[in-house]
Amino acid sequence: MKDFFRSKTFKIIAVLLAAVLAFFLRAVYTGGLMPALSHIGGAIATPFGEFFAGIGNAVEDFFQPVLHGRELQQRNEDLQRQVDELTRRQADYDELKNQNDLYRRFFSISDSNADYTLEPATVIARVPDDPSGSFIINIGQAQGIAPGMPVITENGLVGIIGRVSDRYCRVLTLMDPAVNIGVLDSTTLDTGILTGDASMREENSARLTYLRLQSEASAGDLVLTSGYGEKIPQGLTVGYLSGVVLADTGLTKEGAVALSARPENARQVFVITDFTVTQTSDDETPEAP
């Protein structure tokens, strides 16, 4: 033990203890004990504080997506709902605009023919295997549609109603062999029967038959519906005569009519569901030979 007190180690420890004691005595005498301790504590604590703060920031950054994931998901859902609502409003606006455009194009028809009751419709499908170009529209029995009713576009008569279901129906075009309507030449007032011919689809034409032998109808004459048969009103535009020749029987004349309305271009149409019948005079009634 005596050797320890005489050793160099003890002397070093004694010097350090004396230095510390002197420091504290000076601090007490000058009133700077607490600032000194605070300074020492701050010097020791600062590195540890910075270390743990860095760890905290790293942990927060790592878990940021998890902590805020629900909030981001909620924002995304809110934005999607807004997009869906805007899309719905745009669709409603487009539909309303299309309807307004449709009525505007047909306004002259409904205005000049106040006895027409018109039902608007949209073409929703084509019949691909039909050489005469029939198509499907989105109204049917629920809207009062019945077979034989005329279907028009802004260019004129495009066909008549064929088969009808509750909410859909098929439109037979004027090129369909099953379609026969009374027509007249607006120049000569000669009457005839317009008959569909699928072989004339490329020309968008139909046959005009049973013109009287003395008829002076010629190419370029405007052809209108005659009102004969009381299923189709008088005065609807059909097309223009391409030419007139003597029929094979030699008893009447016949020709071809270039149709004004093209079925393949039809997107929106009107069905005439009711009208005031215009009586056709006897001398204008086409008769079969």
Short mmCIF file of C-alpha atoms in Angstrom, two decimals:
data_model
loop_
_atom_site.label_atom_id
_atom_site.label_comp_id
_atom_site.label_asym_id
_atom_site.label_seq_id
_atom_site.Cartn_x
_atom_site.Cartn_y
_atom_site.Cartn_z
CA MET A 1 0.00 0.00 0.00
CA LYS A 2 2.89 2.30 0.84
CA ASP A 3 4.31 1.53 -2.59
CA PHE A 4 1.09 2.75 -4.26
CA PHE A 5 1.25 6.15 -2.58
CA ARG A 6 4.81 6.44 -3.76
CA SER A 7 3.98 5.35 -7.32
CA LYS A 8 3.78 7.60 -10.39
CA THR A 9 0.11 6.63 -10.87
CA PHE A 10 -0.87 8.00 -7.49
CA LYS A 11 1.00 11.20 -8.13
CA ILE A 12 -0.89 11.70 -11.47
CA ILE A 13 -4.22 11.04 -9.77
CA ALA A 14 -3.37 13.45 -6.98
CA VAL A 15 -2.49 16.17 -9.47
CA LEU A 16 -5.77 15.68 -11.36
CA LEU A 17 -7.82 15.73 -8.14
CA ALA A 18 -6.03 18.89 -7.07
CA ALA A 19 -6.77 20.51 -10.42
CA VAL A 20 -10.45 19.59 -10.22
CA LEU A 21 -10.65 20.82 -6.63
CA ALA A 22 -9.05 24.08 -7.61
CA PHE A 23 -11.50 24.49 -10.51
CA PHE A 24 -14.51 23.98 -8.27
CA LEU A 25 -13.17 26.26 -5.58
CA ARG A 26 -12.59 28.99 -8.12
CA ALA A 27 -16.08 28.46 -9.59
CA VAL A 28 -17.66 28.71 -6.13
CA TYR A 29 -15.67 31.81 -5.27
CA THR A 30 -16.60 33.58 -8.56
CA GLY A 31 -20.28 32.39 -8.63
CA GLY A 32 -19.81 30.54 -11.93
CA LEU A 33 -20.40 27.00 -10.81
CA MET A 34 -23.72 26.47 -12.51
CA PRO A 35 -22.72 28.05 -15.83
CA ALA A 36 -19.62 25.93 -15.83
CA LEU A 37 -21.60 22.78 -15.13
CA SER A 38 -24.12 23.80 -17.77
CA HIS A 39 -21.34 24.33 -20.27
CA ILE A 40 -19.84 20.94 -19.51
CA GLY A 41 -23.27 19.26 -19.64
CA GLY A 42 -24.08 20.95 -22.93
CA ALA A 43 -20.80 19.89 -24.43
CA ILE A 44 -21.53 16.30 -23.45
CA ALA A 45 -25.25 16.33 -24.37
CA THR A 46 -25.03 18.07 -27.76
CA PRO A 47 -23.45 15.19 -29.69
CA PHE A 48 -25.92 12.75 -28.15
CA GLY A 49 -28.84 15.07 -28.97
CA GLU A 50 -27.76 15.43 -32.55
CA PHE A 51 -27.30 11.69 -32.83
CA PHE A 52 -30.77 10.82 -31.51
CA ALA A 53 -32.37 13.64 -33.50
CA GLY A 54 -30.86 12.20 -36.66
CA ILE A 55 -32.22 8.78 -35.75
CA GLY A 56 -35.67 10.30 -35.14
CA ASN A 57 -35.66 12.09 -38.50
CA ALA A 58 -34.59 8.93 -40.29
CA VAL A 59 -37.34 6.92 -38.62
CA GLU A 60 -39.92 9.59 -39.50
CA ASP A 61 -38.76 9.66 -43.13
CA PHE A 62 -38.88 5.88 -43.32
CA PHE A 63 -42.41 5.63 -41.97
CA GLN A 64 -43.70 8.77 -43.74
CA PRO A 65 -45.56 6.82 -46.48
CA VAL A 66 -47.12 4.57 -43.85
CA LEU A 67 -48.05 7.39 -41.50
CA HIS A 68 -49.57 9.48 -44.30
CA GLY A 69 -50.79 6.67 -46.55
CA ARG A 70 -54.36 6.84 -45.31
CA GLU A 71 -54.45 10.60 -45.80
CA LEU A 72 -53.10 10.29 -49.35
CA GLN A 73 -55.56 7.53 -50.12
CA GLN A 74 -58.43 9.68 -48.90
CA ARG A 75 -57.23 12.58 -51.06
CA ASN A 76 -56.99 10.30 -54.08
CA GLU A 77 -60.50 9.01 -53.48
CA ASP A 78 -61.80 12.58 -53.20
CA LEU A 79 -60.05 13.56 -56.43
CA GLN A 80 -61.43 10.47 -58.21
CA ARG A 81 -64.95 11.35 -57.10
CA GLN A 82 -64.45 14.84 -58.50
CA VAL A 83 -63.20 13.41 -61.79
CA ASP A 84 -66.16 11.02 -61.98
CA GLU A 85 -68.57 13.88 -61.32
CA LEU A 86 -66.96 16.06 -63.98
CA THR A 87 -67.06 13.16 -66.44
CA ARG A 88 -70.75 12.60 -65.74
CA ARG A 89 -71.48 16.30 -66.18
CA GLN A 90 -69.55 16.33 -69.46
CA ALA A 91 -71.52 13.32 -70.71
CA ASP A 92 -74.80 15.02 -69.75
CA TYR A 93 -73.67 18.21 -71.48
CA ASP A 94 -72.68 16.32 -74.65
CA GLU A 95 -76.01 14.51 -74.70
CA LEU A 96 -77.93 17.75 -74.23
CA LYS A 97 -75.83 19.47 -76.89
CA ASN A 98 -76.48 16.64 -79.34
CA GLN A 99 -80.20 16.84 -78.67
CA ASN A 100 -80.17 20.62 -79.18
CA ASP A 101 -78.23 20.22 -82.42
CA LEU A 102 -80.69 17.56 -83.51
CA TYR A 103 -83.70 19.76 -82.84
CA ARG A 104 -82.00 22.72 -84.51
CA ARG A 105 -81.38 20.73 -87.70
CA PHE A 106 -84.96 19.52 -87.79
CA PHE A 107 -86.54 22.75 -86.63
CA SER A 108 -87.51 23.72 -90.18
CA ILE A 109 -89.29 20.39 -90.58
CA SER A 110 -91.27 20.61 -87.35
CA ASP A 111 -91.94 24.32 -87.88
CA SER A 112 -93.20 24.07 -91.45
CA ASN A 113 -95.13 20.89 -90.72
CA ALA A 114 -96.86 21.60 -87.43
CA ASP A 115 -98.99 18.49 -87.87
CA TYR A 116 -95.95 16.22 -87.34
CA THR A 117 -95.27 14.53 -84.03
CA LEU A 118 -91.56 13.75 -83.94
CA GLU A 119 -89.69 11.32 -81.70
CA PRO A 120 -85.88 11.79 -81.63
CA ALA A 121 -83.65 8.73 -81.73
CA THR A 122 -80.01 7.75 -81.95
CA VAL A 123 -78.55 5.09 -84.23
CA ILE A 124 -76.92 2.55 -81.92
CA ALA A 125 -76.05 -0.31 -84.32
CA ARG A 126 -75.81 -1.31 -87.96
CA VAL A 127 -77.01 -4.61 -89.41
CA PRO A 128 -73.83 -5.87 -91.08
CA ASP A 129 -75.38 -8.70 -93.09
CA ASP A 130 -78.12 -6.54 -94.63
CA PRO A 131 -77.19 -5.35 -98.16
CA SER A 132 -79.77 -2.56 -97.96
CA GLY A 133 -78.05 -0.96 -94.92
CA SER A 134 -80.71 -1.23 -92.19
CA PHE A 135 -79.84 -0.02 -88.70
CA ILE A 136 -81.05 -0.06 -85.09
CA ILE A 137 -82.28 2.97 -83.11
CA ASN A 138 -82.76 3.36 -79.36
CA ILE A 139 -86.54 3.79 -79.13
CA GLY A 140 -89.36 1.28 -79.43
CA GLN A 141 -92.86 0.40 -78.28
CA ALA A 142 -92.29 2.19 -74.95
CA GLN A 143 -92.06 5.44 -76.94
CA GLY A 144 -95.07 4.67 -79.12
CA ILE A 145 -93.08 3.40 -82.12
CA ALA A 146 -94.86 1.04 -84.52
CA PRO A 147 -93.92 -0.70 -87.81
CA GLY A 148 -94.31 1.40 -90.95
CA MET A 149 -93.62 4.78 -89.34
CA PRO A 150 -91.35 7.02 -91.45
CA VAL A 151 -87.81 7.82 -90.29
CA ILE A 152 -86.16 11.04 -91.41
CA THR A 153 -82.79 12.78 -91.21
CA GLU A 154 -81.97 16.42 -91.95
CA ASN A 155 -81.60 15.35 -95.60
CA GLY A 156 -84.98 13.71 -95.93
CA LEU A 157 -86.69 10.32 -95.65
CA VAL A 158 -84.19 7.57 -94.88
CA GLY A 159 -86.50 4.60 -94.24
CA ILE A 160 -89.41 3.16 -92.30
CA ILE A 161 -89.71 1.28 -89.04
CA GLY A 162 -89.47 -2.51 -89.37
CA ARG A 163 -89.34 -4.91 -86.42
CA VAL A 164 -90.00 -3.26 -83.04
CA SER A 165 -89.16 -4.32 -79.48
CA ASP A 166 -89.93 -2.54 -76.23
CA ARG A 167 -87.03 -0.08 -76.39
CA TYR A 168 -85.36 -0.71 -79.73
CA CYS A 169 -86.38 -1.02 -83.34
CA ARG A 170 -84.96 -1.73 -86.77
CA VAL A 171 -85.11 0.83 -89.55
CA LEU A 172 -85.55 -0.52 -93.09
CA THR A 173 -83.93 1.84 -95.58
CA LEU A 174 -85.47 2.96 -98.87
CA MET A 175 -83.15 0.49 -100.62
CA ASP A 176 -84.81 -2.50 -98.94
CA PRO A 177 -86.96 -4.55 -101.40
CA ALA A 178 -89.64 -4.78 -98.69
CA VAL A 179 -90.09 -0.99 -98.75
CA ASN A 180 -92.61 0.49 -101.23
CA ILE A 181 -93.79 4.07 -100.81
CA GLY A 182 -95.83 6.47 -102.88
CA VAL A 183 -93.85 9.36 -104.39
CA LEU A 184 -94.39 12.21 -106.81
CA ASP A 185 -92.29 14.30 -109.15
CA SER A 186 -92.38 17.82 -107.76
CA THR A 187 -92.00 19.29 -111.26
CA THR A 188 -94.64 17.35 -113.19
CA LEU A 189 -96.67 16.11 -110.18
CA ASP A 190 -96.61 12.63 -111.72
CA THR A 191 -96.89 9.90 -109.11
CA GLY A 192 -95.24 6.54 -108.83
CA ILE A 193 -94.00 3.89 -106.43
CA LEU A 194 -90.50 3.94 -104.98
CA THR A 195 -89.26 0.36 -104.57
CA GLY A 196 -86.07 -0.68 -102.79
CA ASP A 197 -83.35 -2.58 -104.63
CA ALA A 198 -80.36 -3.76 -102.63
CA SER A 199 -78.28 -4.00 -105.81
CA MET A 200 -78.43 -0.18 -106.04
CA ARG A 201 -76.89 0.40 -102.62
CA GLU A 202 -73.53 1.49 -104.02
CA GLU A 203 -75.32 4.34 -105.81
CA ASN A 204 -77.57 5.00 -102.79
CA SER A 205 -80.52 4.76 -105.14
CA ALA A 206 -83.96 3.13 -105.42
CA ARG A 207 -86.30 2.34 -108.32
CA LEU A 208 -89.17 4.59 -109.36
CA THR A 209 -91.91 2.53 -111.01
CA TYR A 210 -95.41 3.00 -112.41
CA LEU A 211 -94.90 6.46 -113.86
CA ARG A 212 -97.63 7.12 -116.42
CA LEU A 213 -96.63 6.59 -120.01
CA GLN A 214 -97.19 10.26 -120.91
CA SER A 215 -95.08 11.51 -117.97
CA GLU A 216 -92.57 14.23 -118.76
CA ALA A 217 -90.53 13.54 -115.62
CA SER A 218 -86.82 13.80 -116.32
CA ALA A 219 -83.42 13.63 -114.70
CA GLY A 220 -82.87 16.20 -112.00
CA ASP A 221 -86.51 16.44 -110.86
CA LEU A 222 -87.02 16.51 -107.10
CA VAL A 223 -88.93 13.47 -105.81
CA LEU A 224 -91.15 13.81 -102.71
CA THR A 225 -93.45 11.51 -100.79
CA SER A 226 -97.01 11.64 -102.16
CA GLY A 227 -98.85 10.69 -98.97
CA TYR A 228 -100.41 7.72 -100.74
CA GLY A 229 -101.37 4.95 -98.33
CA GLU A 230 -101.74 7.30 -95.35
CA LYS A 231 -98.70 5.83 -93.57
CA ILE A 232 -96.21 8.44 -94.70
CA PRO A 233 -97.02 12.16 -94.88
CA GLN A 234 -96.86 14.09 -98.12
CA GLY A 235 -93.92 16.30 -99.01
CA LEU A 236 -90.93 14.52 -97.43
CA THR A 237 -87.79 14.78 -99.52
CA VAL A 238 -86.81 11.47 -101.12
CA GLY A 239 -84.18 12.37 -103.72
CA TYR A 240 -83.65 13.34 -107.35
CA LEU A 241 -84.44 11.50 -110.57
CA SER A 242 -81.36 10.09 -112.27
CA GLY A 243 -83.26 9.31 -115.46
CA VAL A 244 -86.49 7.87 -116.88
CA VAL A 245 -86.95 5.05 -119.39
CA LEU A 246 -89.80 3.00 -120.81
CA ALA A 247 -90.65 0.02 -118.63
CA ASP A 248 -90.29 -3.51 -120.05
CA THR A 249 -94.07 -3.84 -120.26
CA GLY A 250 -94.26 -0.80 -122.51
CA LEU A 251 -97.24 0.46 -120.49
CA THR A 252 -95.46 2.71 -117.98
CA LYS A 253 -92.20 4.51 -117.41
CA GLU A 254 -89.66 3.90 -114.70
CA GLY A 255 -86.41 5.33 -113.49
CA ALA A 256 -83.88 5.56 -110.70
CA VAL A 257 -83.92 7.99 -107.78
CA ALA A 258 -80.67 9.13 -106.15
CA LEU A 259 -81.70 9.22 -102.49
CA SER A 260 -81.01 12.37 -100.49
CA ALA A 261 -80.43 10.66 -97.14
CA ARG A 262 -77.59 8.17 -96.87
CA PRO A 263 -78.21 5.47 -94.22
CA GLU A 264 -74.51 5.05 -93.48
CA ASN A 265 -74.30 8.71 -92.48
CA ALA A 266 -77.30 8.61 -90.17
CA ARG A 267 -76.38 9.17 -86.53
CA GLN A 268 -79.46 10.86 -85.12
CA VAL A 269 -82.91 10.62 -86.67
CA PHE A 270 -86.55 11.47 -86.08
CA VAL A 271 -89.46 9.07 -86.25
CA ILE A 272 -92.73 10.68 -87.34
CA THR A 273 -95.16 9.05 -84.94
CA ASP A 274 -98.24 11.05 -85.97
CA PHE A 275 -99.32 13.55 -88.61
CA THR A 276 -102.41 14.95 -90.28
CA VAL A 277 -103.15 12.83 -93.35
CA THR A 278 -103.13 14.65 -96.67
CA GLN A 279 -105.60 13.05 -99.03
CA THR A 280 -104.27 12.15 -102.45
CA SER A 281 -106.52 12.92 -105.39
CA ASP A 282 -107.71 10.03 -107.53
CA ASP A 283 -105.80 11.15 -110.63
CA GLU A 284 -102.57 11.07 -108.64
CA THR A 285 -103.11 7.54 -107.33
CA PRO A 286 -100.59 5.19 -108.99
CA GLU A 287 -102.21 2.11 -110.47
CA ALA A 288 -100.58 -1.15 -111.29
CA PRO A 289 -100.75 -2.07 -114.95
#
